[in-house]
XYZ file of C-alpha atoms in Angstrom:
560
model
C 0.000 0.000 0.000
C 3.159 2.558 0.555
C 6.422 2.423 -0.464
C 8.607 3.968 2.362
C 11.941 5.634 1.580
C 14.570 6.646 4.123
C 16.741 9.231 4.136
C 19.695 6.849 4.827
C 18.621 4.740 1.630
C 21.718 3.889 -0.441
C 20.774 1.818 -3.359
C 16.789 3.919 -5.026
C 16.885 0.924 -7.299
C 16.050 -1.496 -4.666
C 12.657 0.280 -4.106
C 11.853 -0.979 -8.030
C 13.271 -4.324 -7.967
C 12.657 -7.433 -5.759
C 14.771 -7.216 -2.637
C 17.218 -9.684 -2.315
C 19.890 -10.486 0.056
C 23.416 -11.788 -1.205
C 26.250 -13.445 0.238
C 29.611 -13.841 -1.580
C 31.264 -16.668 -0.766
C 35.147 -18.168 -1.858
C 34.762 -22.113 -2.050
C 37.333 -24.153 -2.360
C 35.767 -27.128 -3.475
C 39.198 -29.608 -2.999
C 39.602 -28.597 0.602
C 35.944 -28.532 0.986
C 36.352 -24.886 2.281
C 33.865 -21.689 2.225
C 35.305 -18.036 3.715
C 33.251 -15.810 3.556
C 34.321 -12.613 1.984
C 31.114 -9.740 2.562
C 32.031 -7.003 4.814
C 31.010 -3.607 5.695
C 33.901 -1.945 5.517
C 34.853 -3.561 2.116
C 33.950 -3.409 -1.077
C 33.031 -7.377 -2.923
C 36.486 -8.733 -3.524
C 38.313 -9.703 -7.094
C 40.326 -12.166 -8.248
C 44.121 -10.685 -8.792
C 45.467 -13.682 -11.339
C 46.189 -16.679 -10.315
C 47.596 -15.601 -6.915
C 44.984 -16.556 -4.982
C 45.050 -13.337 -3.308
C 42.125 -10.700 -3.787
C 41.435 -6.960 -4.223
C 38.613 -4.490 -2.491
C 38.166 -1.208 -1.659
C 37.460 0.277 1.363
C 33.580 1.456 1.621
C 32.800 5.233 1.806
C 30.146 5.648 4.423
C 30.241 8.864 4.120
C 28.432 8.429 0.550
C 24.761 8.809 -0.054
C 24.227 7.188 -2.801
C 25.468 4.848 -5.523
C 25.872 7.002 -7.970
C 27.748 9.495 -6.444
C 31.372 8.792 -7.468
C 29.819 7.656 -11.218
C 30.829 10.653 -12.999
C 34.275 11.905 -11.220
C 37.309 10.290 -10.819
C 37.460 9.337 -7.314
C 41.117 8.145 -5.333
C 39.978 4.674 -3.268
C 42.177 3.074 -1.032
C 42.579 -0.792 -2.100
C 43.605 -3.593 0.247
C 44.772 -7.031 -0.454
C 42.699 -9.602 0.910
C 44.443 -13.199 1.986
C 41.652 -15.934 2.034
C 44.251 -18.033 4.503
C 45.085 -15.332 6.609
C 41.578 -13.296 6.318
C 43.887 -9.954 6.698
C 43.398 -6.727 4.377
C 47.295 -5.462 3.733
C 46.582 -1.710 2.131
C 48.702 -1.425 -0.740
C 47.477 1.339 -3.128
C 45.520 4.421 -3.168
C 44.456 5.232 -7.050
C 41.398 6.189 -9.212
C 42.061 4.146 -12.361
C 42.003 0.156 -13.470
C 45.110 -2.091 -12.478
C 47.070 -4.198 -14.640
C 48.193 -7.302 -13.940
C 49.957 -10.653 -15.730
C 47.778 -13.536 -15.954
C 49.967 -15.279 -12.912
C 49.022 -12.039 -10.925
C 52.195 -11.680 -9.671
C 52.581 -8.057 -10.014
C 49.823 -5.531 -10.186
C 50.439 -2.357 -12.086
C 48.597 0.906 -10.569
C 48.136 4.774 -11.130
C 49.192 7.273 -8.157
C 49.388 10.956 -8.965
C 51.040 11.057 -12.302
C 53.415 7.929 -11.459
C 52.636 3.988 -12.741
C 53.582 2.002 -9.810
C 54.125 -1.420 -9.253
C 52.546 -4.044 -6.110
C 54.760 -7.718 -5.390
C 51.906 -9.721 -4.188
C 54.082 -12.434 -3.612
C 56.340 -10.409 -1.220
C 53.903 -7.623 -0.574
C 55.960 -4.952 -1.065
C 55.572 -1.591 -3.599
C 58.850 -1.923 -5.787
C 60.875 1.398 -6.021
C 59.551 4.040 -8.438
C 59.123 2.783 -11.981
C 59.911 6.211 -13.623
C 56.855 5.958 -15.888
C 54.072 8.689 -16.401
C 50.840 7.683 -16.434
C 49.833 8.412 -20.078
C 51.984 5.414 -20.954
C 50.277 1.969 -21.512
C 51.876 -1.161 -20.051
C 51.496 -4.834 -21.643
C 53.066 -7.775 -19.645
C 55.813 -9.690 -22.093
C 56.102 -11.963 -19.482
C 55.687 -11.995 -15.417
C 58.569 -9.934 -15.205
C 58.671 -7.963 -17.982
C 56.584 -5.082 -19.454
C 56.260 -3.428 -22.765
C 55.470 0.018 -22.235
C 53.437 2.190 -25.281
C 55.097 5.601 -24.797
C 53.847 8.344 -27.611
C 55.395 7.163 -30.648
C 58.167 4.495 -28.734
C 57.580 1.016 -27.587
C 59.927 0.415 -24.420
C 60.508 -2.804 -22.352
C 61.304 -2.878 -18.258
C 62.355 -5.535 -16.244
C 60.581 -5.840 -13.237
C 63.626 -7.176 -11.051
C 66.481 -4.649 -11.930
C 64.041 -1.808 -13.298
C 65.639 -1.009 -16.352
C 63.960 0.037 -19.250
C 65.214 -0.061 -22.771
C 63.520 1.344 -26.217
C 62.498 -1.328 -28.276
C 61.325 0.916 -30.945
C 60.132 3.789 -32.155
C 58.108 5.322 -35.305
C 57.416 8.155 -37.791
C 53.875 9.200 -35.677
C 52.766 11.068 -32.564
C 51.591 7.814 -31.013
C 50.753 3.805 -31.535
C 48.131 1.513 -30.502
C 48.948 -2.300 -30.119
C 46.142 -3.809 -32.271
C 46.578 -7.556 -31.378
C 46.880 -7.906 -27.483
C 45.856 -10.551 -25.629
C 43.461 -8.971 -22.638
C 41.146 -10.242 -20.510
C 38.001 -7.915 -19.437
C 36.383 -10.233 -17.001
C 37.165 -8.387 -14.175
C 36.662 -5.121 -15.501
C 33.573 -3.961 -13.650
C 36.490 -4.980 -10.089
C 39.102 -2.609 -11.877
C 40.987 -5.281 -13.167
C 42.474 -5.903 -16.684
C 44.665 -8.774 -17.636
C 46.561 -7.726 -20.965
C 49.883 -8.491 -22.638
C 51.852 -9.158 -25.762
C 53.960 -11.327 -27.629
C 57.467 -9.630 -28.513
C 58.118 -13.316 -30.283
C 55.388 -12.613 -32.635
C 54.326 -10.322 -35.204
C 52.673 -7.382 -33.532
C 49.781 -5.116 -35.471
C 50.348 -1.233 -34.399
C 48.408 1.496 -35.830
C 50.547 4.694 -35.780
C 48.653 8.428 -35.867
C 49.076 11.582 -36.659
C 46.930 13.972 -34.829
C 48.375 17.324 -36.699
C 48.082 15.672 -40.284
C 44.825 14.207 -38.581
C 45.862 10.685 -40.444
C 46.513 6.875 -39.292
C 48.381 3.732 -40.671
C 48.931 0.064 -39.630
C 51.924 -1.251 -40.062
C 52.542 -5.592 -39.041
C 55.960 -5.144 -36.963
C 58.536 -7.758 -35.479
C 61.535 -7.227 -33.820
C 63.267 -6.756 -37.436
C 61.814 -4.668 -39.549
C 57.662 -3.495 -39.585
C 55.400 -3.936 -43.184
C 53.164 -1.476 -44.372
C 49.466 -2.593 -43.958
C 47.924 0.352 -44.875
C 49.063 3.494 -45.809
C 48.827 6.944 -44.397
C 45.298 7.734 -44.864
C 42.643 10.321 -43.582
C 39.794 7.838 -43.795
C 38.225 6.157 -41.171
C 39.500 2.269 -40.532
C 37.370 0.349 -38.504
C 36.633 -3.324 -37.855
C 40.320 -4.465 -38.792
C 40.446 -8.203 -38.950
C 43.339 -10.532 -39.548
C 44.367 -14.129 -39.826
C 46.285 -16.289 -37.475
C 49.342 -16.580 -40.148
C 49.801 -12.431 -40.442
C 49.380 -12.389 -44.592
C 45.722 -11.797 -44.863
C 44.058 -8.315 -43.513
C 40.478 -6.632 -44.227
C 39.052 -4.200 -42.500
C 36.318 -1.002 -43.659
C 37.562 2.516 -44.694
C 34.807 5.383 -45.111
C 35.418 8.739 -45.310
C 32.334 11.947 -44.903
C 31.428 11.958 -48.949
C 32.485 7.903 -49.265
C 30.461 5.215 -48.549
C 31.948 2.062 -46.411
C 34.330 -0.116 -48.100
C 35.552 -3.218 -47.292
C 39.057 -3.769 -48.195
C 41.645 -6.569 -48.635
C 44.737 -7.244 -48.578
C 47.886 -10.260 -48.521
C 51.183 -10.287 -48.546
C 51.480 -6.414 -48.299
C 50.485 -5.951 -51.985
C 48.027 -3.176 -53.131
C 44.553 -3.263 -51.188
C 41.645 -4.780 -53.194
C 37.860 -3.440 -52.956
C 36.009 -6.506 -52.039
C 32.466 -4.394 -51.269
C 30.874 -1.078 -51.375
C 28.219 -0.429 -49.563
C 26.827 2.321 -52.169
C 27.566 3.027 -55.940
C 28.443 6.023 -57.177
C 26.401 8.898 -55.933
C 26.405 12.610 -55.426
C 28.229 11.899 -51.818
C 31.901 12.460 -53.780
C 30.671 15.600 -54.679
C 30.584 16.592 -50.873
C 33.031 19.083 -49.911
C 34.363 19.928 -45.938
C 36.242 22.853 -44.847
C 37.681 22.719 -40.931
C 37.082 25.809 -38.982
C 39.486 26.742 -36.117
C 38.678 28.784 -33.064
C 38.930 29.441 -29.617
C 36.320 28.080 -26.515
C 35.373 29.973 -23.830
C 39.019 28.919 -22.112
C 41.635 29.978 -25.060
C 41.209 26.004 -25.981
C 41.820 25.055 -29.611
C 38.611 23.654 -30.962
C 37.111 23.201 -34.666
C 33.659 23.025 -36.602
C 33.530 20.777 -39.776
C 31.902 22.196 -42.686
C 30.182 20.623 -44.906
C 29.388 21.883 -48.477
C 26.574 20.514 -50.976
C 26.766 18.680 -53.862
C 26.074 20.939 -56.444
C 27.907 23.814 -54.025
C 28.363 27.238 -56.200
C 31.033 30.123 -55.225
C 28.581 32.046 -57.024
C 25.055 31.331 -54.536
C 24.981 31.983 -51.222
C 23.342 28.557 -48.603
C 21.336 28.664 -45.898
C 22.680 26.744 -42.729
C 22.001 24.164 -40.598
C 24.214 23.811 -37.308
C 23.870 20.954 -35.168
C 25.536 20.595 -31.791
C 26.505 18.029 -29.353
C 29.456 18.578 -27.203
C 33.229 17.620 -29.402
C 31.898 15.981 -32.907
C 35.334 16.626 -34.359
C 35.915 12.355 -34.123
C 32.957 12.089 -36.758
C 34.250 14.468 -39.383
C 35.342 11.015 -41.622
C 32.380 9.341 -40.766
C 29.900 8.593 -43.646
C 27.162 11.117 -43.786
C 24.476 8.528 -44.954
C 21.021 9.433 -46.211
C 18.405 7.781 -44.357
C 15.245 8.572 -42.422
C 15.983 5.897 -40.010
C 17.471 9.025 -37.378
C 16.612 8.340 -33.613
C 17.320 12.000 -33.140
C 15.721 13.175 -36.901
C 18.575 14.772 -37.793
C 20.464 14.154 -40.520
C 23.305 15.966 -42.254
C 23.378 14.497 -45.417
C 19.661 14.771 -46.376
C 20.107 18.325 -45.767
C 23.087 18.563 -48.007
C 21.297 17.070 -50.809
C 18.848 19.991 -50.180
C 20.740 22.785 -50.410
C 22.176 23.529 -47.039
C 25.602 23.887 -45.813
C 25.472 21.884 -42.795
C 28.274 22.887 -39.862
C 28.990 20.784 -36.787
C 31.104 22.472 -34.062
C 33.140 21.171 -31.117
C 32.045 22.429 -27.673
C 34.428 21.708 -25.184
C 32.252 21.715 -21.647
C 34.442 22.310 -19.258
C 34.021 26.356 -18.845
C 33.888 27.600 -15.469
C 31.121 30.090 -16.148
C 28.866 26.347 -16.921
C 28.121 24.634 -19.977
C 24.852 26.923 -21.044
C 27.440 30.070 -21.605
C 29.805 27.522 -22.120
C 28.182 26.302 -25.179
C 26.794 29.971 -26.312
C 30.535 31.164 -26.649
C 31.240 28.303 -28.521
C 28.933 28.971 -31.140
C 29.585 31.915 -31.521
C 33.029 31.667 -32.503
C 32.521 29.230 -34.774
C 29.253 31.539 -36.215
C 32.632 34.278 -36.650
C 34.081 31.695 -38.612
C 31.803 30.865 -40.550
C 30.979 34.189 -41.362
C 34.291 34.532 -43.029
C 32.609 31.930 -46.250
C 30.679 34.370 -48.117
C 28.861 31.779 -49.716
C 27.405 30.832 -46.108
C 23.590 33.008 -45.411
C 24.252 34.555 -42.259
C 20.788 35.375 -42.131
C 19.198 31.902 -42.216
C 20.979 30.085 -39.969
C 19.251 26.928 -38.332
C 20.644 25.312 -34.877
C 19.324 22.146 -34.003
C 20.124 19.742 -30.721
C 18.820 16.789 -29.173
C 19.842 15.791 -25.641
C 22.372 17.347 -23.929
C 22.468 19.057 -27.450
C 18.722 19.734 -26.851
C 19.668 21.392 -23.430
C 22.661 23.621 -25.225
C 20.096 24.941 -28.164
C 17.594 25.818 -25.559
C 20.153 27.790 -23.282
C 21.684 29.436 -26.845
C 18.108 30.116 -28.143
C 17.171 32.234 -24.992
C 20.278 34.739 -25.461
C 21.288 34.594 -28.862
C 19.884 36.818 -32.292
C 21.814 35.084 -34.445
C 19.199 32.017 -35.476
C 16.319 32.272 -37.798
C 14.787 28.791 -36.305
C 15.559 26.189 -33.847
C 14.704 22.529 -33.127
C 15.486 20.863 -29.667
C 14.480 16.943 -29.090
C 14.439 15.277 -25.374
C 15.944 18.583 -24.087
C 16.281 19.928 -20.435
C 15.059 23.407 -19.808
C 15.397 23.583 -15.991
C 18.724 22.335 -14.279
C 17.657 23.304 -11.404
C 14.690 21.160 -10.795
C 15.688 18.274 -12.732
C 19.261 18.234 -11.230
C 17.262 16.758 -7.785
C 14.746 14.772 -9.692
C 14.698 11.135 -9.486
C 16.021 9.623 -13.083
C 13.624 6.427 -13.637
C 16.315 5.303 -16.137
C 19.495 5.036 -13.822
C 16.867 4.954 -10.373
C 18.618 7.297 -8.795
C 18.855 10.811 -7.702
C 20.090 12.993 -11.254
C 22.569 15.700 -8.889
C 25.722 13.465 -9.872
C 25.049 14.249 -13.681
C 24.992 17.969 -12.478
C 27.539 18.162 -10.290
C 30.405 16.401 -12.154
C 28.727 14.840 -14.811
C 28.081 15.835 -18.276
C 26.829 19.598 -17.127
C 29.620 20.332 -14.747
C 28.133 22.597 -13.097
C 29.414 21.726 -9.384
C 27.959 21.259 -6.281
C 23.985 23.623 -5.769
C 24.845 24.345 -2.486
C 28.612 26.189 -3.376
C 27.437 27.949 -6.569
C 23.616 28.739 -7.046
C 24.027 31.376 -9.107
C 26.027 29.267 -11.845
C 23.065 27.391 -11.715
C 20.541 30.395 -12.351
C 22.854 31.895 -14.948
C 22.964 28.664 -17.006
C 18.822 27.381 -16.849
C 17.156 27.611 -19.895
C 13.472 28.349 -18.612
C 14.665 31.304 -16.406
C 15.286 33.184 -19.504
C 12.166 31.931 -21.874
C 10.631 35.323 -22.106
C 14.256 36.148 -24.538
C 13.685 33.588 -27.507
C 12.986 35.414 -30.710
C 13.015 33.172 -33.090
C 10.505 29.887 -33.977
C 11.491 26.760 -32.136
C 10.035 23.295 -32.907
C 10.476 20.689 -29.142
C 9.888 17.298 -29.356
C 10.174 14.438 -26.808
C 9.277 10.527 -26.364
C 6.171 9.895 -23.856
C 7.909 7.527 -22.078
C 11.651 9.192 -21.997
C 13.139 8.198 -18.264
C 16.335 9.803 -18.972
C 14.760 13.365 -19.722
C 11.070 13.655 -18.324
C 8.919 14.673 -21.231
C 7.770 17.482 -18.900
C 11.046 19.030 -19.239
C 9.827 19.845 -22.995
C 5.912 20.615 -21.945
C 7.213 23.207 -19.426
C 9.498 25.070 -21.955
C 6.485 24.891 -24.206
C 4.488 26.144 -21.514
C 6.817 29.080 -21.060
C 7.355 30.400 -24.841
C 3.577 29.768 -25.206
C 2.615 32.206 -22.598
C 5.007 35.201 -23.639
C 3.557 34.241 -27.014
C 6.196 33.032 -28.573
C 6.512 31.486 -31.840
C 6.553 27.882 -30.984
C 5.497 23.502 -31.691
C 5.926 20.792 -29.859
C 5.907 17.382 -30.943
C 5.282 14.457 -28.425
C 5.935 11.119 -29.431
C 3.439 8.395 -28.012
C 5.132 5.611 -26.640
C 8.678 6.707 -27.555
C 11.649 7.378 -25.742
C 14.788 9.455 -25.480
C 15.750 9.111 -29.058
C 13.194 7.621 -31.430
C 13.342 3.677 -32.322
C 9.654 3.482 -34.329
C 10.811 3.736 -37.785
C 7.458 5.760 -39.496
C 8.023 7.845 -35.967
C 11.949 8.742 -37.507
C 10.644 9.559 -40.681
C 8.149 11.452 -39.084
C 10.859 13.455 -37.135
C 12.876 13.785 -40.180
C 10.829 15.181 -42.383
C 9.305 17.765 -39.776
C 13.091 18.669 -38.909
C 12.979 19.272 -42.999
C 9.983 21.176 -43.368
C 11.024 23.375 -40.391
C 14.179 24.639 -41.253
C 12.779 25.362 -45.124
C 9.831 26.917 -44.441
C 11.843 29.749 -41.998
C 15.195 29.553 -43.555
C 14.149 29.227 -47.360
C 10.461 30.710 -47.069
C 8.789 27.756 -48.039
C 4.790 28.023 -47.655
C 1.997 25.947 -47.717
C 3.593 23.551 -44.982
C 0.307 22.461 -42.691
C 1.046 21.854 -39.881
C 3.022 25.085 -39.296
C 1.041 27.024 -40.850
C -1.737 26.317 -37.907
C 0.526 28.352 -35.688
C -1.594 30.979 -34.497
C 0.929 33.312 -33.149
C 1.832 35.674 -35.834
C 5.837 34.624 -37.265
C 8.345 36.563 -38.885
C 10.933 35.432 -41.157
């Protein structure tokens, strides 16, 4: 008949799922033996190799709820636990994942800005290993380690320390392609990973200035090109057991995925195309370069249409999602199957120049000015292309993008329309609401989380400065909302009450509710739906298209 929460309530989930009370147990079935490992101090312990010895953390009580550590990295004190002795020996105090050989033997760990190294056979922290922790360690052996440092590959011997360079390449770093790892114990912190320096090894080597990659098979001798310097995107890279067989897809923004072939090192075949020729390789992209809000280097890809003329000028479309510079080789394929209705290419093919901009959230002043400087800049950019309309401009979000184009909307001129999907519009009540999708208390998201915003209590008015609805009355120009019914990540209401709030300072606006959807769309007549609308939106108040129905019923009187 009532559901009773109390305030000292750790786990909300356990008020929406049958109770149940757990043990965990170590049996040792040859021994017949059972210790039993729960206690309240201690986190549930892991297995550290073949040891026999176990990790756990020591328990926080001072934490309120699950969730609270999700979203920041958090130092925890770890103990090794002795199944024959039942004793907890402290041995490291770090935020991030160990590493350790399969034998678990030695178990590598992050402190400060150090990698540091536990003997769990004779319990001990060896001296310093003189290793920063941007380097990436792979056991060679139980004594030995390959290090991946920038562009070098060096090895260290665990009993004398030393360290030696192994190799080194023509890039600004490598990733080891074909390591053995084992992610059991992830979810405990652990990882299991090493390498063969007997065997061929598969390293892709990348060039962040050049913004390229290659893979290159490598031995102890001498390495083989794979695949050449290329700005496409590789993905899915296979090979066989002998090292003289290799396929793997390569797309790029105006080409399709490919899937590619290659022995022996000779020239790479085409085995399948997902597309045939098509106005795609017509597609054209210019990288913009500006500053964010904190003198950081960011960039905005922009994308030109196929039958782009110096000679026209384009209206734009500007979609924004935190940094989308890792997509600017992906495929832009035409479909109506978008969970978010969005879609770049379909508005290429229309006309529009389409620009995608980083934003770096991480501003002090909070991610709604944050995101509002961001733009900006890259609008200043963009200005610079004379072929780009400044006039009929078009920002559209979903999200925490949703969230951004509703902050930007409110206390920018510089949009003729905007569309925000499954959007937030007050922080400040939804940062204490209860999120049915993680079933827990949404502050942590906040606080440290995507918004960044910090703590309520230390810095209201951060949180005032950067809420959407507070500033509703400001929007002047038509936005389109839309939202899922059933969205537990973003309550629907979120989008009624921003509706709510342009409606009554009569402001040009429609919202769209999707029955029986969710966060992003997954019905595929309901994408289409989305899609088109999106379409129709941005045409009929960027390009002055009429006789569009269902906007035309708006009553309040629209200018563009």
């Amino acid at each position: 008949m009532v559901d009773i929460w109390y305030g000292k309530d750790f786990d909300l989930e356990d008020h929406f799922r049958d109770g149940k009370e757990m043990r965990r147990i170590l049996w040792y079935p040859l021994g017949n033996r059972i210790v039993v490992t729960d206690h309240q101090d201690y986190s549930p312990v892991a297995a550290v190799g073949r040891s026999g010895l176990f990790t756990r953390s020591a328990v926080d009580h001072e934490q309120v709820d699950k969730n609270d550590k999700t979203a920041i990295e958090t130092v925890e004190s770890y103990f090794i636990f002795d199944p024959k002795t039942r004793e907890n020996t402290p041995f490291a105090n770090t935020s991030r994942s160990f590493v350790i050989d399969s034998r678990g033997k030695f178990i590598l760990y992050i402190d400060g800005n150090q990698w540091f190294c536990y003997n769990t056979s004779e319990r001990r922290i060896l001296p310093e290993l003189s290793v920063q922790k941007d380097a990436v360690p792979y056991f060679v052996s139980s004594e030995e380690i390959l290090w991946v440092v920038g562009n070098k590959l060096l090895s260290q011997n665990l009993k004398t320390l030393k360290k030696k360079l192994v190799a080194s390449f023509v890039c600004d770093s490598l990733e080891i392609l074909n390591v053995k790892r084992d992610k059991s114990l992830m979810e405990s912190n652990i990882i299991s990973q090493s390498v063969d320096l007997n065997d061929k090894i598969v390293i892709k080597l990348i060039n962040d200035k050049q913004d390229t990659s290659s893979l290159v098979m490598w031995n102890r001798k001498k390495s083989k090109v794979i695949i050449e310097h290329t700005k496409d995107r590789i993905s899915d890279f296979i090979f066989d057991a002998t090292f003289k067989r290799y396929c793997w897809i390569a797309e790029n923004y105006n080409r399709s995925p490919e899937i590619k072939t290659t022995g022996n090192f000779g020239a790479a075949n085409s085995f399948y195309i997902t597309a045939g020729s098509s106005s795609s390789a017509k597609i054209t992209m210019q990288e913009l370069k500006y500053k964010g809000i904190q003198g950081e280097d960011l960039s905005a890809a922009v994308y030109f249409p196929p039958d782009y003329s110096e000679h026209k000028k384009y209206p734009v479309a500007v979609s924004i999602y935190e940094m989308q510079n890792k997509n600017y080789n992906r495929y832009l394929k035409p479909t109506y199957k978008n969970s978010r209705g969005f879609n770049e290419r379909l508005f290429l093919e229309m006309g529009y120049i389409v620009m995608l901009p980083d934003i770096n959230n991480g501003g002090s002043q909070g991610p709604g000015i944050t995101a509002l400087h961001n733009v900006n800049a890259a609008l200043d950019e963009l200005a610079k292309i004379k072929q780009a309309d400044m006039k009929t401009v078009g920002l559209v979000g979903q999200s925490f993008g949703g969230y951004e184009t509703n902050f930007i909307a409110t206390h920018s001129d510089r949009f003729a329309a905007y569309i925000s999907g499954a959007s937030i519009a007050d922080i400040v009540n939804t940062s204490f609401a209860f999120n049915y999708n993680f079933f827990s208390a949404d502050y942590y998201r906040y606080e440290d989380g995507q918004f960044k915003l910090g703590k309520f209590t230390d810095d209201k008015e951060k949180y005032y400065k950067n809420n959407p609805l507070y500033y509703a009355e400001k929007v002047n120009s038509p936005m389109l909302l839309w939202a899922g019914t059933i969205d537990k990540n973003v309550n629907p209401e979120q989008t009624r009450s921003f509706y709510n709030a342009l409606r009554k300072y009569r402001k040009p606006v429609v919202a769209l509710f999707y029955e029986n959807e969710q966060h992003s769309l997954m019905g595929y007549q309901q994408r289409k739906d989305l899609t088109i609308r999106m379409i129709e939106w941005f045409d009929y108040f960027l390009r002055g298209k009429k006789g569009v129905e269902w906007i035309g019923k708006q009553k309040v009187a629209i200018k563009y």
